[in-house]
Amino acid sequence: MAASLSAKQATVSALCKRFSLDPTVFLSKTGEHDIKSLLSDILKSSTNRTSADHNEEVTKWIEFAESFPENTKASIDALNKLNEELVTKSVLLGNGITPSEADIIAFSTIHSSVVGLSNMDRQKLPHLMRWFDYIQHKEDFGESFETITLEKAVFAPPEPRIVAKSDDDPKTKKTAESMKSAEKSETDSNTKKSDRKGKVDGQANQESKKAPGKEPVEKDKEIDVSLLNIRVGLIRKAWKHPSADSLLVEEIDVGEAKLRQVVSGLAKYCSPDELMNRRVVLITNVKPGKLRDVMSEGLVLCASNEDHSVVEPLLPPEGAKLGEQVSFSGIDGKPEEVLNPKKKQLEKITLHLFTDEKGVATFKGIPFMTSGGPCVSSIPKASIK
């Protein structure tokens, strides 16, 4: 079933605005042409040069708009399919930073259907609603579409479990046995010196065996993600590094009195304009230092595929509060004031940072969580650094 006239006009207006085209030229044809022809004409009129694969993917979403059903039951089925499509994606097409033409087309097409959903029905489409909320705040649609206020779940980290030690606890038993041994030594103080010497030697051997047991504890502490102060930030300004082509410089708002200046190796993967007003996940307690003579006061965490051909900053949800600390369920340690580079703490921790098959950022499988939900990437099973 073809899209309604109003939906067709809204889609045309939004696309024309994106490409700085005069919408009246195309709106005059909305009653005569199918939406596929109209949107194809708009894309051809734009000066953006894109690859054949990109054009093919955009065409797929034009066909989605053309065939999107007006019937309520059928439209809900289509929304469910779109929700599945967005499980591993931040946006429908692109590098996960800037919405594409495909996102505008799909958003414009489904907007009226999403407006008509109840809160309960929206809650059944978490991936679609996360994307929908991102697009409606990221793109400037003017007066074309009503902004929908979404009910965001309030995240409360679970209380740490306190396990009481029972009499069967091996450590408790060991302590009791040690006390009994000490008492026995006192009552048998008149035993032969050779016996006492044997006991002392035995205790010394036991202590020497226990000593190495402290080493794994120290190692575990060194790779505890709670050592990192990870916060939600917003890039207010970005520009090219004055003396390094591979680097960008960003001013990032993390809710402090002063913006943090951060140098990132992102120049190959995105432009300064793409980073402007983008939410990011930032480690704030790395040791400040200069990178090619420019001071850097943090580290933007990015996901990358196996050959590092695709790299993008992690994306906190729109509902996350600016400056809030990212939490990890069941991990309640206190961040270091400043990480010690000599201990290589950061290097040891990042070995355990990955996105899962749905693109959710994790430490040893535990999600990066904020008050608005988990931090994500459009790259599934990616390393995070």
Short mmCIF file of N, CA and C in Angstrom, two decimals, residues 10 18 21 58 96 114 125 140 152-153 163 179 199 234 328 356:
data_model
loop_
_atom_site.label_atom_id
_atom_site.label_comp_id
_atom_site.label_asym_id
_atom_site.label_seq_id
_atom_site.Cartn_x
_atom_site.Cartn_y
_atom_site.Cartn_z
N ALA A 10 5.81 15.13 3.84
CA ALA A 10 6.73 15.32 4.97
C ALA A 10 8.10 14.75 4.65
N ARG A 18 17.54 18.72 3.99
CA ARG A 18 18.88 18.15 4.24
C ARG A 18 19.85 18.52 3.13
N LEU A 21 17.67 21.89 -1.01
CA LEU A 21 16.94 21.97 -2.26
C LEU A 21 15.59 22.66 -2.03
N VAL A 58 20.01 2.94 0.19
CA VAL A 58 19.00 4.01 0.25
C VAL A 58 17.75 3.61 -0.53
N GLY A 96 27.43 5.43 11.95
CA GLY A 96 26.95 5.42 13.33
C GLY A 96 27.02 6.77 14.01
N VAL A 114 4.06 5.74 14.80
CA VAL A 114 4.64 5.74 16.15
C VAL A 114 3.86 6.68 17.07
N LEU A 125 9.09 -2.04 21.62
CA LEU A 125 9.98 -1.73 20.49
C LEU A 125 11.17 -0.90 20.98
N ASP A 140 17.06 18.30 12.22
CA ASP A 140 16.19 19.47 12.33
C ASP A 140 15.05 19.34 11.32
N LYS A 152 11.54 7.14 29.71
CA LYS A 152 12.80 6.39 29.80
C LYS A 152 12.87 5.70 31.15
N ALA A 153 13.32 4.47 31.11
CA ALA A 153 13.44 3.70 32.35
C ALA A 153 14.54 4.29 33.22
N VAL A 163 27.48 -11.87 51.16
CA VAL A 163 27.35 -13.29 51.46
C VAL A 163 27.94 -13.57 52.83
N MET A 179 43.75 -21.25 65.06
CA MET A 179 43.60 -20.87 66.47
C MET A 179 43.80 -22.07 67.38
N LYS A 199 57.41 -27.81 64.35
CA LYS A 199 56.18 -27.05 64.16
C LYS A 199 56.46 -25.69 63.56
N LEU A 234 29.57 15.47 25.95
CA LEU A 234 29.00 16.03 24.72
C LEU A 234 30.05 16.90 24.06
N PHE A 328 28.77 -0.32 36.19
CA PHE A 328 28.83 -1.72 35.79
C PHE A 328 28.22 -2.55 36.90
N ASP A 356 29.04 -6.46 22.37
CA ASP A 356 28.51 -7.81 22.17
C ASP A 356 27.87 -7.92 20.79
#
